[in-house]
Tab-separated table of C-alpha atoms and ligand atoms in Angstrom:
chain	number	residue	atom	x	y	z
A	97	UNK	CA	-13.006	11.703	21.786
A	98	UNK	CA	-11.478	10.761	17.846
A	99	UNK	CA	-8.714	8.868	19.025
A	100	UNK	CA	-10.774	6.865	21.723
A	101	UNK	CA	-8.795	3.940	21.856
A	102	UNK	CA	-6.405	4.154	19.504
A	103	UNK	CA	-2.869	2.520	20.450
A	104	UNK	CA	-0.403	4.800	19.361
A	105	UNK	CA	3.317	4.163	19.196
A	106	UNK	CA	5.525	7.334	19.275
A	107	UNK	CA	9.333	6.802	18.495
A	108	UNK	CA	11.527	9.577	19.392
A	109	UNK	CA	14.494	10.157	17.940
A	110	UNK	CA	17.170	12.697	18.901
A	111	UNK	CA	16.725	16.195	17.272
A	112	UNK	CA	16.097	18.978	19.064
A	113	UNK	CA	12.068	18.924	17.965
A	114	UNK	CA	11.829	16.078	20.676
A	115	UNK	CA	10.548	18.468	22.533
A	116	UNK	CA	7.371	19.463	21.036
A	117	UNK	CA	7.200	15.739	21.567
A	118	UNK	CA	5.634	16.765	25.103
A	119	UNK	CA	2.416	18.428	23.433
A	120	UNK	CA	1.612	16.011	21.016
A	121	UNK	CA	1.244	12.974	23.583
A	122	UNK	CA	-0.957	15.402	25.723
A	123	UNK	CA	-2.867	16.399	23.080
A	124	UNK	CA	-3.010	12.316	21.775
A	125	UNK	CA	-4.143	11.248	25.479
A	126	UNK	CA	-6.930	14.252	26.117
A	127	UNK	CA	-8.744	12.671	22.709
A	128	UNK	CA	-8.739	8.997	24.114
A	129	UNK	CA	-5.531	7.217	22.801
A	130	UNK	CA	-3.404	4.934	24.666
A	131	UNK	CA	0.598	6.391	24.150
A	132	UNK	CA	3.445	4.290	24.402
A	133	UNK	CA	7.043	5.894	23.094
A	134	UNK	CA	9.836	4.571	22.650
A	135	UNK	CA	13.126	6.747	22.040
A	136	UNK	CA	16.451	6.647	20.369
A	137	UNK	CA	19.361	6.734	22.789
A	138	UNK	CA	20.525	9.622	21.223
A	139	UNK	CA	16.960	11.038	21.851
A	140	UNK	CA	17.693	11.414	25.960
A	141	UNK	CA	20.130	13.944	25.458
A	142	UNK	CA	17.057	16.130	24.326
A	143	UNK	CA	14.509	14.665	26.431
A	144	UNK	CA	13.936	12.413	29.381
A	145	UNK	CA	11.764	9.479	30.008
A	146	UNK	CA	10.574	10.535	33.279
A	147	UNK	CA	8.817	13.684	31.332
A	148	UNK	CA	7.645	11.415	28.521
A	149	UNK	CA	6.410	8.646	30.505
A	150	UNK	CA	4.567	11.130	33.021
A	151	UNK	CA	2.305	12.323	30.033
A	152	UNK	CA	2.143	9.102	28.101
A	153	UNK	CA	1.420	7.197	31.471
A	154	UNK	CA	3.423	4.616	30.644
A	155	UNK	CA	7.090	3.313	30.971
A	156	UNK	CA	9.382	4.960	27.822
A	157	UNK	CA	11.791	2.528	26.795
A	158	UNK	CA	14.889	3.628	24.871
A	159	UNK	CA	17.407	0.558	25.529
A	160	UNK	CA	16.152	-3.849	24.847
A	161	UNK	CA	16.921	-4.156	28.420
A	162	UNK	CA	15.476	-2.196	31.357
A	163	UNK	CA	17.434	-1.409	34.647
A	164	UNK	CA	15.269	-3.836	36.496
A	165	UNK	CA	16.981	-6.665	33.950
A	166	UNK	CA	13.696	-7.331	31.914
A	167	UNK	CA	13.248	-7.780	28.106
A	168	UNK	CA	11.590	-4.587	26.436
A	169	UNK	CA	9.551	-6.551	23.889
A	170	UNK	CA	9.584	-4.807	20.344
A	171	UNK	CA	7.423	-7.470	18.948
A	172	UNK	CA	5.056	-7.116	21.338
A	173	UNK	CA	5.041	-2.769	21.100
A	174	UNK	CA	5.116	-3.725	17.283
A	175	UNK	CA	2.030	-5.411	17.209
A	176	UNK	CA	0.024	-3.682	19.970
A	177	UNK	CA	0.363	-0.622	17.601
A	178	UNK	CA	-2.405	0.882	15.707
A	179	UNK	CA	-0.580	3.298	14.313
A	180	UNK	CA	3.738	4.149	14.545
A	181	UNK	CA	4.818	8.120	14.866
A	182	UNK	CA	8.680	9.074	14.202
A	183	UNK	CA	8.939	12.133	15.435
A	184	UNK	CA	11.000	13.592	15.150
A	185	UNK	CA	12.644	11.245	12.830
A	186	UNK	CA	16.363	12.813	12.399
A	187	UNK	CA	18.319	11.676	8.894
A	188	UNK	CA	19.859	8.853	10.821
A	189	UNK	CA	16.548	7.233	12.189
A	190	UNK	CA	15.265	7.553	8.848
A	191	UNK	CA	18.146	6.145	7.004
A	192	UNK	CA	18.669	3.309	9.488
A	193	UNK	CA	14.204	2.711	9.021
A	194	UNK	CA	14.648	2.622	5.126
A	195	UNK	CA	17.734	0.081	4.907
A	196	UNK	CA	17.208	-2.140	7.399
A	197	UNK	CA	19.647	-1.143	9.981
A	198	UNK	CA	19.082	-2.998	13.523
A	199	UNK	CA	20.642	-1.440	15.864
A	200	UNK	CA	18.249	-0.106	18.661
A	201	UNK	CA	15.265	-0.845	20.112
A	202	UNK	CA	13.257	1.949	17.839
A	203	UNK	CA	14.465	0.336	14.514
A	204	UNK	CA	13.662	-3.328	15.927
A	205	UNK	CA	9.694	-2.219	16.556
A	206	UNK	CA	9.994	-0.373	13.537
A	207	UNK	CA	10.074	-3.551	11.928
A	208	UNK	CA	8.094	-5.855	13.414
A	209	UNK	CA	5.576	-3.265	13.577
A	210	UNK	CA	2.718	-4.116	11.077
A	211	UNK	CA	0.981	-1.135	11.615
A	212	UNK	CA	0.655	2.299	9.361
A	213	UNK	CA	3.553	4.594	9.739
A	214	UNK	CA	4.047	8.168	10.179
A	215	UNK	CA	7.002	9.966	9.495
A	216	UNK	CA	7.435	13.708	10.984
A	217	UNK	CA	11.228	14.160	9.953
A	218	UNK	CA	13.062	17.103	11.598
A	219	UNK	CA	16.725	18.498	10.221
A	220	UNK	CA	18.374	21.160	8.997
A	221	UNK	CA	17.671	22.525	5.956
A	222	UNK	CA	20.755	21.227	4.251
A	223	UNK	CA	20.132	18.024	5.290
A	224	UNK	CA	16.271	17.761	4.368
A	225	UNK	CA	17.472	18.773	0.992
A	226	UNK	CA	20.325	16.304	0.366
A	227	UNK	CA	19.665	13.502	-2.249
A	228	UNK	CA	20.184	10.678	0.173
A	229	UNK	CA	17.265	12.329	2.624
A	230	UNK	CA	15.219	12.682	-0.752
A	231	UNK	CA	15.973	8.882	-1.537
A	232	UNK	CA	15.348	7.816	1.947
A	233	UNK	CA	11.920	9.927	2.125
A	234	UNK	CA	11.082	8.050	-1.229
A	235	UNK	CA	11.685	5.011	-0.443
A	236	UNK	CA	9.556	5.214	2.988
A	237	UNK	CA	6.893	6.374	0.996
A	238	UNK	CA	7.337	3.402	-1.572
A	239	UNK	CA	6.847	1.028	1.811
A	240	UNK	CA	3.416	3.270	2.229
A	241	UNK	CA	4.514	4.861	4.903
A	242	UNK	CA	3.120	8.475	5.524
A	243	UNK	CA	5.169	11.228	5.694
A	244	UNK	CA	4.262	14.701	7.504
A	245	UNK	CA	6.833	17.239	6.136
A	246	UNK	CA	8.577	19.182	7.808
A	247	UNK	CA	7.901	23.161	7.979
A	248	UNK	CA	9.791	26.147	6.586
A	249	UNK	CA	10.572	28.310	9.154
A	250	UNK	CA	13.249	29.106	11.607
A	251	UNK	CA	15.895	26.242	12.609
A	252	UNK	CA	17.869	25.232	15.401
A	253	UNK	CA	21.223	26.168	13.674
A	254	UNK	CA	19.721	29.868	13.042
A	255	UNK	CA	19.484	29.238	9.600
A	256	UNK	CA	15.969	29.870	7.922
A	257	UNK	CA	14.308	27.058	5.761
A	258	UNK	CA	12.688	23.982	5.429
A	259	UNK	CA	13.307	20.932	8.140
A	260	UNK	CA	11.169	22.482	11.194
A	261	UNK	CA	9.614	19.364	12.144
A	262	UNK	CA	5.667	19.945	11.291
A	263	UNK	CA	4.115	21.468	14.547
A	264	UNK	CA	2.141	19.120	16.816
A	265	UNK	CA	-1.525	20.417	15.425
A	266	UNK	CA	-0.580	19.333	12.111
A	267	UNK	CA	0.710	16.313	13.002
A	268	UNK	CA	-2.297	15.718	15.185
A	269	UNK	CA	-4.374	16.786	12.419
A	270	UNK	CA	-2.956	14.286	9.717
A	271	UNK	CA	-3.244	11.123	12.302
A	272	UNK	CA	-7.012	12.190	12.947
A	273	UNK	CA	-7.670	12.561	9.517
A	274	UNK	CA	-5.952	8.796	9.165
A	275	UNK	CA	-8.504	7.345	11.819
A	276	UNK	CA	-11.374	9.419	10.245
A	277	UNK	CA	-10.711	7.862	6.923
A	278	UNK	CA	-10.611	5.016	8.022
A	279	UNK	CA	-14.336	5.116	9.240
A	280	UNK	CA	-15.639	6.759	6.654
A	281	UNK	CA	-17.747	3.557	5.285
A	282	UNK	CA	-19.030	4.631	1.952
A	283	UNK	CA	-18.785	1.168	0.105
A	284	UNK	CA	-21.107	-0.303	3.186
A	285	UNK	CA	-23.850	-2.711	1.464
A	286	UNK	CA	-21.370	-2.894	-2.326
A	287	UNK	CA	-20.141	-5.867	-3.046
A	288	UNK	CA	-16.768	-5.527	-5.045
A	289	UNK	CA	-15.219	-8.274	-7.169
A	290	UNK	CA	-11.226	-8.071	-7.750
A	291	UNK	CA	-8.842	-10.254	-9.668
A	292	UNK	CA	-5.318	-10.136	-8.897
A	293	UNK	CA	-1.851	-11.207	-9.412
A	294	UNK	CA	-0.484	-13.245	-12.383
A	295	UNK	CA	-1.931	-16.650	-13.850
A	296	UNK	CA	0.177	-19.738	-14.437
A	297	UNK	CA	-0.330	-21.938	-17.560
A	298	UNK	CA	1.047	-25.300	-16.906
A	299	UNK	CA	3.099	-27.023	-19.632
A	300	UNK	CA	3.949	-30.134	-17.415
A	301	UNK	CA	3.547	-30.730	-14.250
A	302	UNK	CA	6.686	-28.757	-13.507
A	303	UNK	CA	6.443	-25.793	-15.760
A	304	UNK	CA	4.393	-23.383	-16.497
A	305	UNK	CA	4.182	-19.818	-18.467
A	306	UNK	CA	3.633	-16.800	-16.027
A	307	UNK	CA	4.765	-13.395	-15.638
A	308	UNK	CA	5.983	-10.583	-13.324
A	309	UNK	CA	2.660	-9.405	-11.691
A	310	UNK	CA	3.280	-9.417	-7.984
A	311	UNK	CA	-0.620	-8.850	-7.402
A	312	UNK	CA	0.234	-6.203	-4.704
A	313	UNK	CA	-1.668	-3.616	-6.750
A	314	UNK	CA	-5.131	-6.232	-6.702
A	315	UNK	CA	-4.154	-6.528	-2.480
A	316	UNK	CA	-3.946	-3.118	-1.903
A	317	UNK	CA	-7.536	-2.717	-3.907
A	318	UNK	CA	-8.980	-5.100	-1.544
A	319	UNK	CA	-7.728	-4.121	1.411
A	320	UNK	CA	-9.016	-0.472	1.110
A	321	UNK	CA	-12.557	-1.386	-0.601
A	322	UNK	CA	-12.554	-3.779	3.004
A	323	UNK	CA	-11.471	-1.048	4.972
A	324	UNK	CA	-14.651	1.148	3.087
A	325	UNK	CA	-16.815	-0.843	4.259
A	326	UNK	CA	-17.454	-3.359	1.019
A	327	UNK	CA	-17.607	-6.903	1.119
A	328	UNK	CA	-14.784	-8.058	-1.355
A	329	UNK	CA	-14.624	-11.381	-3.397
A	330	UNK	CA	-10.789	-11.105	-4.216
A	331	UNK	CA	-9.667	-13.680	-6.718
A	332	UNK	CA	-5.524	-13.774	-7.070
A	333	UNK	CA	-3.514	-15.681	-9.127
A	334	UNK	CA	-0.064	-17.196	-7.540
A	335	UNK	CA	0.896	-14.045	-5.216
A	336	UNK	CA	2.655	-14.215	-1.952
A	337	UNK	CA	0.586	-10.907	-0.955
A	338	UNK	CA	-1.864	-11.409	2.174
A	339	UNK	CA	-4.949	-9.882	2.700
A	340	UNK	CA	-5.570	-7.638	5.941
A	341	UNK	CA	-9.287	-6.410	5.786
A	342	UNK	CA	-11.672	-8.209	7.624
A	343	UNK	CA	-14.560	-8.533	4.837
A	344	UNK	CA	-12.014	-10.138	2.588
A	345	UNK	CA	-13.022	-13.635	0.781
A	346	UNK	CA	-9.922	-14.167	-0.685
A	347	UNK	CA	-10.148	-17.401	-3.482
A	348	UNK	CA	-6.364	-18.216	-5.273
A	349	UNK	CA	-6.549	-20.188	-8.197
A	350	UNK	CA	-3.798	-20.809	-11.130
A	351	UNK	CA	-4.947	-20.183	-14.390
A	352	UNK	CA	-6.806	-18.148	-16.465
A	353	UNK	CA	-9.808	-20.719	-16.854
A	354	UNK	CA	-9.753	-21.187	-13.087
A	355	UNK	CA	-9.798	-17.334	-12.618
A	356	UNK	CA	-12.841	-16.978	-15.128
A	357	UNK	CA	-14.849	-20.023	-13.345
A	358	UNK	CA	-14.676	-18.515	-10.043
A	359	UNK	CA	-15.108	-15.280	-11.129
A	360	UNK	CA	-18.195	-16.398	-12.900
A	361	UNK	CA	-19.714	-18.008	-9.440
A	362	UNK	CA	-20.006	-14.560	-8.374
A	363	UNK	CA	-20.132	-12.779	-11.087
A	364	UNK	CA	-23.867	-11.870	-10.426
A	365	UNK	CA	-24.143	-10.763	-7.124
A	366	UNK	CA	-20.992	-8.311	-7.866
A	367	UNK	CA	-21.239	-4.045	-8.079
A	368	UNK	CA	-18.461	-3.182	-8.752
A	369	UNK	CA	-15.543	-5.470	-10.488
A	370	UNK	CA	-12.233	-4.330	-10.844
A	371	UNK	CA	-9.846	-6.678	-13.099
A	372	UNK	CA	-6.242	-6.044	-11.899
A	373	UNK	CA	-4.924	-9.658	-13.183
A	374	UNK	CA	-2.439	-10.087	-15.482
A	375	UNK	CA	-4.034	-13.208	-17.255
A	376	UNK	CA	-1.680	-14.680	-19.387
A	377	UNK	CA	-2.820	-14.773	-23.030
A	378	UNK	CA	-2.052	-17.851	-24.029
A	379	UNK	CA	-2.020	-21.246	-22.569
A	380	UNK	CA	-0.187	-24.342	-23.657
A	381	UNK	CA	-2.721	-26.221	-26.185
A	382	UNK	CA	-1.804	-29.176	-24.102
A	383	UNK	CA	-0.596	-30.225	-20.634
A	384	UNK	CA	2.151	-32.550	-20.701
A	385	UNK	CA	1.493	-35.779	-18.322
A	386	UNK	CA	5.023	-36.073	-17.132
A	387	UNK	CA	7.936	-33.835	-17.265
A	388	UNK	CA	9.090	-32.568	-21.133
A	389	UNK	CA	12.755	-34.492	-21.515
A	390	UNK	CA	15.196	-32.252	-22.615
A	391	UNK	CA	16.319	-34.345	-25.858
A	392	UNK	CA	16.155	-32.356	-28.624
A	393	UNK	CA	17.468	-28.889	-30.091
A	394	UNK	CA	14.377	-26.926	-29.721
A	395	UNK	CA	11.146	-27.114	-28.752
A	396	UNK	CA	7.728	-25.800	-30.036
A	397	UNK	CA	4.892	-25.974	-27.380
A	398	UNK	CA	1.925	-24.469	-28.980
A	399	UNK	CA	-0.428	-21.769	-26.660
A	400	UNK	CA	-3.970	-21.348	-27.926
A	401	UNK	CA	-5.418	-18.324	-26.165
A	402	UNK	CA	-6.653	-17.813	-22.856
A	403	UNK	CA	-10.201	-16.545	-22.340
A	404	UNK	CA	-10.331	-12.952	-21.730
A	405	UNK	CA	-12.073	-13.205	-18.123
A	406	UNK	CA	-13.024	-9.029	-18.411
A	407	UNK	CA	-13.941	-8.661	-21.442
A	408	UNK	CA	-16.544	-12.257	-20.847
A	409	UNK	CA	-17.504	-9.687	-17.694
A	410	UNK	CA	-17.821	-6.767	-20.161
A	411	UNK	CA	-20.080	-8.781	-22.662
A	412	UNK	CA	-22.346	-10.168	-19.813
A	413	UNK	CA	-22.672	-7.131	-18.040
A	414	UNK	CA	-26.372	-6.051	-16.704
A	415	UNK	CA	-25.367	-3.477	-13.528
A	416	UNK	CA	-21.965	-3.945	-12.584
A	417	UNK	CA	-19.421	-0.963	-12.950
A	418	UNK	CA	-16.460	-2.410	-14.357
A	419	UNK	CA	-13.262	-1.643	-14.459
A	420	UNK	CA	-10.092	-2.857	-16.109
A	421	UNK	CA	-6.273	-1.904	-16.171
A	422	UNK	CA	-4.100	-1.596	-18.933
A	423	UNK	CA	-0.316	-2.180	-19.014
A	424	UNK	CA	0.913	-0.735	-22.237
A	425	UNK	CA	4.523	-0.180	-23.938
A	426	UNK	CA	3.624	1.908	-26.646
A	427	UNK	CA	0.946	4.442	-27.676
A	428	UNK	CA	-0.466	3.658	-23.985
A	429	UNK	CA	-3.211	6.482	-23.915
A	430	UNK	CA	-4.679	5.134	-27.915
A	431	UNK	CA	-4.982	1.368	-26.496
A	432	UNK	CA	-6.122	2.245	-23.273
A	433	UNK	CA	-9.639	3.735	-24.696
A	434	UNK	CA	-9.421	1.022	-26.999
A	435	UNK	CA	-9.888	-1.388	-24.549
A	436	UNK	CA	-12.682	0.619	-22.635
A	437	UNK	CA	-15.025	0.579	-25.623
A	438	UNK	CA	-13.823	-2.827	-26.725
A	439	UNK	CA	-14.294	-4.424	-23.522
A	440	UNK	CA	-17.423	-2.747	-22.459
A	441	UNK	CA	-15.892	-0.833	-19.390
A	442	UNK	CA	-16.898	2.255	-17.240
A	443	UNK	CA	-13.391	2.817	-16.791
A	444	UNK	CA	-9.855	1.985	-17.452
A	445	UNK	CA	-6.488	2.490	-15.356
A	446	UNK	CA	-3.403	2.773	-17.608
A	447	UNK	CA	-0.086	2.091	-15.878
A	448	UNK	CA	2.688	2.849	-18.265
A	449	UNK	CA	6.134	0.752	-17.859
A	450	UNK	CA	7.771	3.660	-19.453
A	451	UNK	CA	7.019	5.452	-15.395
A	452	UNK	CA	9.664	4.449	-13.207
A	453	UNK	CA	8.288	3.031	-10.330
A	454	UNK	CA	4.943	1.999	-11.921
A	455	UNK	CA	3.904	-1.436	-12.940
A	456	UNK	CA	4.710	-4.574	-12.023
A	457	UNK	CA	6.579	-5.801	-8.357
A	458	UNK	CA	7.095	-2.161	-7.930
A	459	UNK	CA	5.092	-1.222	-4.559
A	460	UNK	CA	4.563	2.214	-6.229
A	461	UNK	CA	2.451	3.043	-8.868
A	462	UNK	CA	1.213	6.019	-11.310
A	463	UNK	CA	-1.399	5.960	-13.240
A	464	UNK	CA	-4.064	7.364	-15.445
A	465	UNK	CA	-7.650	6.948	-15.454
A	466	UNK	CA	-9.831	7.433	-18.094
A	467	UNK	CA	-13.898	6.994	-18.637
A	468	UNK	CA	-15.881	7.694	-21.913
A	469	UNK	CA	-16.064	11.236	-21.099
A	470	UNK	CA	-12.859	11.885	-18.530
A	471	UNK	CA	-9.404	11.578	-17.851
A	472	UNK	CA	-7.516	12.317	-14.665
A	473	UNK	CA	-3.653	11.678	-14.268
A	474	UNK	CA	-2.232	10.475	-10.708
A	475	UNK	CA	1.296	11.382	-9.496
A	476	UNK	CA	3.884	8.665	-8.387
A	477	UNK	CA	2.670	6.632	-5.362
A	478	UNK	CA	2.386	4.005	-2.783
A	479	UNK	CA	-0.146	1.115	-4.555
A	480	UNK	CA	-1.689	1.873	-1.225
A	481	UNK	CA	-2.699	5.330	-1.970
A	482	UNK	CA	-3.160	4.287	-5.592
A	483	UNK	CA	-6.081	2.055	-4.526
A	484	UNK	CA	-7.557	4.749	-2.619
A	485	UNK	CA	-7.463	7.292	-5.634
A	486	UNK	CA	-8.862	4.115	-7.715
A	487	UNK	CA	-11.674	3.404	-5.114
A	488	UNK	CA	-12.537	7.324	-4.806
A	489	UNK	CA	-12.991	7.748	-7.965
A	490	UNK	CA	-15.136	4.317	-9.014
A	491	UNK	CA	-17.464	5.991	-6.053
A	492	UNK	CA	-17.688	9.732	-7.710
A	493	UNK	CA	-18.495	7.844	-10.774
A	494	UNK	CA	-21.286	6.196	-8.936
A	495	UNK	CA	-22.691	9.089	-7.271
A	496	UNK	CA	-23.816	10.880	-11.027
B	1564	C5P	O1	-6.215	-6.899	-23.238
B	1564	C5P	P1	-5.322	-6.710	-22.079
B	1564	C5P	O2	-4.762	-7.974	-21.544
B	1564	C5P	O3	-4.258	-5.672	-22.250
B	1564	C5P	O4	-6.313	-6.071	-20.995
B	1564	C5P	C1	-5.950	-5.856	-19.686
B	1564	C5P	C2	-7.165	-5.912	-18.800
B	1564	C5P	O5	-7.943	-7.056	-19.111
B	1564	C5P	C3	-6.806	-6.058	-17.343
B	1564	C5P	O6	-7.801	-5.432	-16.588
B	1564	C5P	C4	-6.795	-7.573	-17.137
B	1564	C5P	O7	-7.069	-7.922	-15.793
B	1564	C5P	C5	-7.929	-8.011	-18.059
B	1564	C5P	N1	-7.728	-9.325	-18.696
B	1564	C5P	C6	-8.536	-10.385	-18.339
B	1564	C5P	N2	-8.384	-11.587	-18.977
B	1564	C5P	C7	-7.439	-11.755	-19.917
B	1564	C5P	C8	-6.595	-10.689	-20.258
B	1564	C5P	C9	-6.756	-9.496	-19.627
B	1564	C5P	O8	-9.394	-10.243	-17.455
B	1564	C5P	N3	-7.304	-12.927	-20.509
């Protein structure tokens, strides 16, 4: 059975695709999973709970409060989940998900939910095409959220077109292939190396020079070379990003000469070592013992320059596969090789500012890869699915 076990959380919402609703959880139970929905009010006009929680085998809960005058716990569903479903997730559910809007018991689990989410949105054509349903799609995908679009075909308005919520096979289909994935261990017995986030160069005790790097991109690297199977030495900077996989030891330092000592500790033992950092280049030449006084006009504190921690891993290299990242303003694709030869890597993953969406805090990201002999360019996407293309690729490399 592929879903043998799996705790899935199905939130109805109410379009008239609720209905197909019926199959799905059959379908979900016969392969092993444990089903509990939850449901929109609006979503009873279309379907009822006695139907739902007859196949799911469980109570459906649409309201905070049940009749009996207990507490419907969306923390608790929110948690138990291994995965969330919305589906069918009308414009409103999916509005209300992407902003924040509290107001039922589905949106409250929604977000306490910690869990992977599916979207399987369901409209009329009109609708599915409207820039705010674009937007809202967008954005859920920006949170990493997965969406399964909806079908062309016939709707319930008799117009033809595309907003047919995606048929319960397929949706079946792309939650299987989720679960599958997620087993498929092919970085078992690798031991991968990752630095992440920013670095902070004190200039007093107080003050320091830093930048915008959220590490999220480093994170995301981690968690999906843990959830491949890899043991992962992840090495961050100041980030307020946790790590989820289980085979994660995760090591935060400050600076840049902290970051190269305990990179250097491992250094060794490491496959595969992916630099996502953004070291800061230059330090302060020195620390200031107490605060700096604000007495005079200006100031001049003078930075000597940082080690570079992956090009010292580029220089000492004996069998890792390394790979480095390159943030670049201007002539991007030029300085991007330039660093792969320079710095003695395998490969090189050039996020451009000039993308929208790419870089720094964002939680999407686009990039471009390039080795001595290839290039392949990514679309716009959750860092998530980033790491994933990353990782994939770092393994086809491997394989030659
Ligand atoms: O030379 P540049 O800073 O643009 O190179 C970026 C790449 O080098 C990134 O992979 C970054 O993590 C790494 N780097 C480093 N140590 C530095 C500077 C950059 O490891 N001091």
């Amino acid at each position: 059975m592929s879903l043998s076990g799996k705790k899935i959380l199905i939130a109805v919402s109410g379009g008239i695709a609720a209905y197909k609703i019926h199959f799905l959880i059959r379908d979900f139970i016969k392969k092993g999973a444990e089903v509990q929905v939850i449901m929109t009010p609006d979503a009873e006009h279309f379907v009822t709970k006695l139907s739902l929680s007859t196949l799911s085998k469980k109570p459906v809960y649409a309201d905070f409060y049940s009749d009996n005058g207990t507490w419907n716990s969306h923390v608790e569903m929110g948690l138990w989940a291994d995965i969330m479903l919305v589906a069918p997730c009308t414009a409103n559910t999916l509005s209300k998900m992407v902003h924040g809007m509290c107001d039922s018991l589905v949106i409250a689990t929604y977000m306490s939910a910690k869990c992977p989410v599916f979207i399987a949105p369901a409209m009329d054509l009109d609708m599915y095409v409207h820039p705010s349903t674009k937007k809202n799609l967008e954005l859920a995908e920006s949170f990493g959220h997965y969406i399964i679009p909806a079908e062309h075909g016939e709707l319930a308005s008799g117009l033809i077109g595309q907003g047919r919520m995606a048929e319960p096979d397929t949706i079946l289909a792309a939650i299987e292939d989720f679960f599958n994935a997620d087993t498929k261990k092919t970085l078992v017995g690798k031991t991968v190396l990752i630095t992440a986030g920013p670095t902070y160069e004190a200039i007093d005790p107080v003050r320091f020079i830093g930048n915008h790097s959220s590490g999220k991109m480093g994170f995301s690297l981690a968690d999906e070379a843990s959830k491949r199977g890899a043991k992962v030495i992840l090495i961050s900077g100041p980030s307020a990003e946790i790590a989820h996989g289980e085979n994660i030891d995760l090591y935060r330092v400050t600076s840049a000469k902290e970051m190269l000592a305990k990179v250097f500790e491992f250094y060794e033992t490491v496959d595969i070592g992916i630099a996502s950092a953004a070291v800061a280049d230059y330090a302060p030449k020195q620390v200031a013992k107490e605060k700096i006084k604000k007495n005079d006009e200006s100031l001049t504190i003078e930075l000597v320059k940082n080690p570079d921690i992956l090009r010292t891993m580029g220089e000492q290299k004996t069998h890792q596969f390394l790979v480095g990242f390159a943030l670049e303003t201007q002539n991007e694709e030029e300085n991007a090789k330039v660093k792969l030869e320079k710095k003695n890597l395998d490969m090189i993953v050039l996020n451009s500012l000039r993308d929208e969406g790419a870089g720094f805090k964002n939680d999407t990201n686009k990039i471009k890869i390039f080795t001595k002999t290839e290039e392949k360019e990514f679309d716009l996407k959750s860092k998530d699915k980033v790491a994933a293309d990353i990782l994939d690729f770092v393994e086809f490399q491997l394989l030659k």
